[in-house]
Short mmCIF file of C-alpha atoms in Angstrom, two decimals:
data_model
loop_
_atom_site.label_atom_id
_atom_site.label_comp_id
_atom_site.label_asym_id
_atom_site.label_seq_id
_atom_site.Cartn_x
_atom_site.Cartn_y
_atom_site.Cartn_z
CA MET A 1 6.51 21.38 68.89
CA ALA A 2 4.20 18.96 67.11
CA PHE A 3 1.04 20.09 68.89
CA PRO A 4 1.50 23.68 70.09
CA TYR A 5 -2.17 24.61 70.53
CA LYS A 6 -3.26 25.86 73.94
CA LYS A 7 -6.94 26.77 73.65
CA ILE A 8 -9.21 24.48 71.66
CA LEU A 9 -12.86 24.82 70.74
CA ILE A 10 -14.42 21.36 70.31
CA LEU A 11 -17.79 21.25 68.59
CA GLY A 12 -19.67 18.06 69.33
CA SER A 13 -18.07 17.48 72.72
CA THR A 14 -21.10 16.45 74.78
CA SER A 15 -20.49 12.69 74.43
CA GLY A 16 -18.53 9.97 72.66
CA ILE A 17 -15.46 10.81 70.61
CA GLY A 18 -15.69 14.56 71.20
CA LEU A 19 -15.99 14.30 74.97
CA THR A 20 -13.26 11.67 75.27
CA LEU A 21 -10.78 13.67 73.21
CA ALA A 22 -11.73 16.87 75.05
CA GLU A 23 -10.75 15.22 78.32
CA ARG A 24 -7.54 13.83 76.84
CA LEU A 25 -6.58 17.30 75.59
CA ILE A 26 -7.23 18.83 79.00
CA ALA A 27 -4.99 16.15 80.51
CA HIS A 28 -2.35 17.21 77.96
CA GLY A 29 -2.54 20.78 79.31
CA CYS A 30 -4.92 22.42 76.84
CA PHE A 31 -7.83 24.66 77.77
CA VAL A 32 -10.94 23.25 76.10
CA ILE A 33 -14.13 25.08 75.18
CA GLY A 34 -16.84 22.44 74.91
CA ALA A 35 -19.60 23.22 72.42
CA GLY A 36 -22.81 21.41 71.62
CA ARG A 37 -26.58 21.30 72.03
CA ARG A 38 -26.94 19.60 75.41
CA LYS A 39 -26.58 22.16 78.19
CA GLU A 40 -26.58 19.60 81.00
CA ASN A 41 -23.65 17.71 79.45
CA LEU A 42 -21.68 20.91 78.92
CA ASP A 43 -22.32 22.04 82.48
CA ALA A 44 -21.15 18.67 83.78
CA PHE A 45 -17.99 18.91 81.64
CA VAL A 46 -17.01 22.29 83.09
CA GLN A 47 -17.93 21.24 86.61
CA LYS A 48 -15.73 18.16 86.33
CA HIS A 49 -12.65 19.96 85.04
CA GLY A 50 -13.08 23.42 86.53
CA GLU A 51 -13.24 26.86 84.96
CA GLY A 52 -9.45 27.06 84.90
CA LYS A 53 -9.32 24.28 82.33
CA ALA A 54 -12.68 24.31 80.56
CA ALA A 55 -15.51 26.50 79.32
CA ARG A 56 -18.80 25.82 77.58
CA VAL A 57 -20.96 27.28 74.84
CA GLU A 58 -24.29 26.04 73.53
CA VAL A 59 -24.70 25.77 69.77
CA ASP A 60 -26.63 23.78 67.20
CA ILE A 61 -24.46 23.79 64.09
CA GLY A 62 -27.36 22.42 62.10
CA GLU A 63 -28.69 25.98 62.20
CA LEU A 64 -26.28 27.20 59.54
CA GLU A 65 -27.56 30.78 59.47
CA ALA A 66 -26.60 31.19 63.16
CA ILE A 67 -22.96 30.16 62.68
CA PRO A 68 -21.50 33.62 61.83
CA GLN A 69 -22.84 35.10 65.07
CA PHE A 70 -21.71 32.06 67.04
CA VAL A 71 -18.18 32.43 65.68
CA ALA A 72 -18.13 36.16 66.39
CA ASP A 73 -19.20 35.52 70.00
CA VAL A 74 -16.54 32.83 70.52
CA ILE A 75 -13.78 35.05 69.11
CA LYS A 76 -14.85 37.93 71.33
CA SER A 77 -14.86 35.75 74.44
CA HIS A 78 -11.69 33.82 73.56
CA PRO A 79 -9.30 35.98 71.49
CA ASP A 80 -6.47 33.55 72.30
CA LEU A 81 -8.24 30.62 70.64
CA ASP A 82 -5.76 28.79 68.39
CA CYS A 83 -7.50 25.53 67.41
CA VAL A 84 -11.01 24.68 66.19
CA PHE A 85 -11.91 20.99 66.37
CA ILE A 86 -15.15 20.15 64.55
CA ASN A 87 -16.38 16.74 65.60
CA SER A 88 -20.16 17.08 65.25
CA GLY A 89 -21.98 14.50 63.19
CA ILE A 90 -25.10 12.38 62.87
CA GLN A 91 -25.71 9.07 61.11
CA ARG A 92 -29.04 7.81 59.83
CA ARG A 93 -30.14 4.83 57.74
CA SER A 94 -30.52 5.72 54.05
CA VAL A 95 -31.30 2.76 51.79
CA PHE A 96 -32.61 4.19 48.53
CA SER A 97 -33.80 0.82 47.21
CA GLU A 98 -36.57 1.40 49.76
CA PRO A 99 -37.59 4.91 48.67
CA GLU A 100 -40.62 4.89 50.94
CA SER A 101 -38.23 4.80 53.92
CA ILE A 102 -36.30 7.90 52.86
CA ASN A 103 -37.00 11.12 54.73
CA MET A 104 -35.48 13.89 52.64
CA GLU A 105 -35.56 16.36 55.53
CA MET A 106 -33.34 13.95 57.46
CA ILE A 107 -31.07 13.52 54.43
CA THR A 108 -30.71 17.30 54.20
CA GLU A 109 -30.05 17.63 57.94
CA GLU A 110 -27.37 14.96 57.81
CA PHE A 111 -25.65 16.71 54.91
CA ALA A 112 -25.87 20.09 56.65
CA ILE A 113 -24.41 18.89 59.95
CA ASN A 114 -21.78 16.48 58.60
CA TYR A 115 -20.52 18.64 55.73
CA LEU A 116 -21.91 22.15 55.25
CA SER A 117 -21.46 23.18 58.88
CA TYR A 118 -17.73 22.40 58.60
CA LEU A 119 -17.48 24.76 55.62
CA TYR A 120 -19.49 27.49 57.33
CA LEU A 121 -17.42 27.30 60.52
CA THR A 122 -14.09 27.21 58.68
CA LYS A 123 -15.04 30.17 56.48
CA GLU A 124 -15.96 32.24 59.55
CA PHE A 125 -12.93 31.31 61.67
CA LEU A 126 -10.33 31.63 58.88
CA PRO A 127 -10.01 35.44 58.90
CA PHE A 128 -9.42 35.28 62.66
CA PHE A 129 -6.67 32.69 62.23
CA GLN A 130 -5.16 34.50 59.24
CA ALA A 131 -4.85 37.68 61.32
CA LYS A 132 -2.68 35.76 63.78
CA LYS A 133 -0.09 35.41 60.98
CA ASP A 134 2.91 33.61 62.51
CA THR A 135 1.01 32.09 65.44
CA PRO A 136 0.38 28.36 64.90
CA THR A 137 -3.33 27.65 64.48
CA ALA A 138 -5.25 24.58 63.36
CA PHE A 139 -8.51 23.10 62.24
CA ILE A 140 -9.20 19.50 63.23
CA PHE A 141 -12.03 17.64 61.48
CA THR A 142 -13.55 14.30 62.41
CA SER A 143 -14.16 12.44 59.16
CA SER A 144 -14.62 8.65 58.92
CA GLY A 145 -13.08 5.54 57.50
CA LEU A 146 -16.28 5.43 55.44
CA ALA A 147 -14.94 8.41 53.49
CA PHE A 148 -12.70 5.89 51.69
CA ALA A 149 -15.30 3.23 50.90
CA PRO A 150 -19.06 3.38 51.63
CA ILE A 151 -21.37 0.83 53.18
CA LEU A 152 -24.96 0.29 52.07
CA ARG A 153 -27.12 1.00 55.12
CA CYS A 154 -26.05 4.63 55.61
CA SER A 155 -25.20 5.71 52.07
CA ASN A 156 -25.85 9.42 52.65
CA TYR A 157 -23.65 9.47 55.75
CA CYS A 158 -20.82 7.91 53.75
CA ALA A 159 -21.30 10.52 51.03
CA THR A 160 -21.10 13.38 53.55
CA LYS A 161 -17.82 12.03 54.89
CA ALA A 162 -16.40 11.53 51.39
CA ALA A 163 -17.32 15.12 50.57
CA LEU A 164 -15.68 16.33 53.78
CA HIS A 165 -12.52 14.37 53.02
CA HIS A 166 -12.18 15.70 49.46
CA TRP A 167 -12.73 19.26 50.63
CA THR A 168 -10.23 18.81 53.48
CA LEU A 169 -7.54 17.62 51.07
CA ALA A 170 -8.06 20.76 49.00
CA LEU A 171 -8.20 23.05 52.05
CA ARG A 172 -4.92 21.69 53.40
CA GLU A 173 -3.26 22.37 50.06
CA GLN A 174 -4.77 25.88 49.89
CA LEU A 175 -3.43 26.72 53.35
CA LYS A 176 -0.05 24.97 53.18
CA GLU A 177 1.90 28.23 52.94
CA THR A 178 0.17 29.67 56.03
CA SER A 179 0.50 29.05 59.77
CA THR A 180 -2.84 27.20 59.84
CA ARG A 181 -2.71 23.41 59.76
CA VAL A 182 -5.57 21.19 58.65
CA ILE A 183 -5.86 17.87 60.49
CA GLU A 184 -8.31 15.11 59.63
CA ILE A 185 -9.22 12.15 61.86
CA PHE A 186 -10.65 8.96 60.33
CA PRO A 187 -12.42 6.87 62.99
CA PRO A 188 -13.48 3.29 62.34
CA LEU A 189 -16.68 2.00 63.93
CA VAL A 190 -16.41 3.26 67.53
CA GLN A 191 -18.58 2.47 70.55
CA THR A 192 -20.57 5.70 70.88
CA GLU A 193 -24.19 6.81 70.91
CA LEU A 194 -23.98 7.51 67.16
CA HIS A 195 -25.40 4.03 66.64
CA ASP A 196 -27.90 3.97 69.53
CA ALA A 197 -31.42 2.74 68.87
CA LYS A 198 -32.70 6.26 69.59
CA HIS A 199 -31.05 7.42 66.37
CA GLN A 200 -30.92 4.19 64.36
CA PRO A 201 -33.60 1.79 65.57
CA ASP A 202 -32.73 -0.78 62.90
CA ILE A 203 -29.43 -1.52 64.69
CA THR A 204 -29.49 -3.85 67.69
CA GLY A 205 -26.92 -3.01 70.38
CA GLY A 206 -25.36 -0.33 68.23
CA GLY A 207 -23.71 1.54 71.10
CA GLY A 208 -21.60 -1.53 71.90
CA MET A 209 -20.36 -2.08 68.36
CA GLY A 210 -16.84 -1.28 67.26
CA LEU A 211 -13.65 -0.07 68.90
CA PRO A 212 -13.94 1.04 72.55
CA VAL A 213 -13.77 4.83 72.62
CA GLU A 214 -10.80 4.87 75.01
CA GLU A 215 -8.78 2.69 72.63
CA PHE A 216 -9.77 5.01 69.81
CA ALA A 217 -8.56 7.97 71.87
CA ASP A 218 -5.23 6.28 72.64
CA GLU A 219 -4.30 5.92 68.97
CA THR A 220 -5.72 9.31 67.99
CA MET A 221 -3.84 11.21 70.69
CA ARG A 222 -0.58 9.41 69.92
CA LYS A 223 -0.76 10.48 66.28
CA LEU A 224 -2.14 13.93 67.06
CA LEU A 225 0.70 14.72 69.46
CA ALA A 226 3.22 13.31 66.97
CA GLY A 227 2.13 15.99 64.51
CA ASP A 228 0.27 13.87 61.95
CA ASP A 229 -2.07 15.77 59.63
CA GLN A 230 -4.06 12.69 58.67
CA ILE A 231 -5.02 10.29 61.46
CA PRO A 232 -6.60 6.96 60.48
CA VAL A 233 -7.52 4.86 63.50
CA GLY A 234 -8.04 1.13 63.86
CA THR A 235 -9.41 -0.54 60.73
CA ALA A 236 -9.39 2.81 58.88
CA ASN A 237 -5.62 2.30 58.57
CA ILE A 238 -6.20 -0.48 56.02
CA ALA A 239 -7.77 1.71 53.35
CA PHE A 240 -5.67 4.75 54.23
CA ASN A 241 -2.38 2.90 53.86
CA SER A 242 -3.31 1.23 50.58
CA TRP A 243 -5.48 2.69 47.82
CA GLU A 244 -6.02 6.03 49.56
CA GLN A 245 -2.29 6.72 49.25
CA GLN A 246 -2.49 6.14 45.51
CA ARG A 247 -5.47 8.46 45.24
CA GLN A 248 -3.70 11.22 47.15
CA GLN A 249 -0.63 10.86 44.97
CA GLN A 250 -2.86 11.45 41.96
CA PHE A 251 -4.41 14.44 43.72
CA HIS A 252 -1.01 16.07 44.26
CA LYS A 253 0.04 15.33 40.67
CA THR A 254 -3.13 17.05 39.48
CA VAL A 255 -2.44 20.04 41.74
CA GLU A 256 1.05 20.43 40.25
CA MET A 257 -0.25 19.96 36.72
CA MET A 258 -2.89 22.67 37.26
CA LYS A 259 -0.27 25.03 38.67
CA GLY A 260 1.93 24.40 35.67
CA SER A 261 -0.91 25.34 33.36
CA GLY A 262 -1.64 28.51 35.31
CA LEU A 263 -5.02 27.28 36.61
#
């Protein structure tokens, strides 16, 4: 079975990509635990789908020091959890040719949420998954097509996604002999609140830019249920199917070379 997971924790499921995919996975027959900061959105999610199909947990993954306790609480409440889907992310303008516009606290927050929180969460959930041994488990990470090639207006965001992508490639290789899969999704520009004026006031009509979220979900779910480990969507397919393939070939050659040298 290409997608055998039955109970999925989705971090960053209060709106946009996370919420849309949470609802698609429930429709597929999965039980989804929605996680995020906005209590009212989480409550509405459970109310819509019912406690037989959904649960909720409040968390701010930007508070890295709280993640170990969060993970312990989730495992205690849901010992049959078999998939952790980390979708949380923020995007802010970061044009360093205008140094007076750079807020380093915001830069640090963006790096913590988009990259470090994924490492913290994975590190804490891995022993739980490893103890399941032959039971299929998975991590799913939302990366970005900007992990392949950056744009200028949100340079730090692009860097966080590139870091996440490099680490995910290595993690998948490290876990390839285990029952835990590592799946990475590469969205293009998608119509979500990520680009709203509330968060990025320099963009006009940002929430209406890009691929409609339902079209994004169609392609993502098709590839997810087919068993793909890497899921580029929309325009992200262009880079993924060209130079990214060459880069990954070099990555795997380097892995084999390092093994051959005993490193």
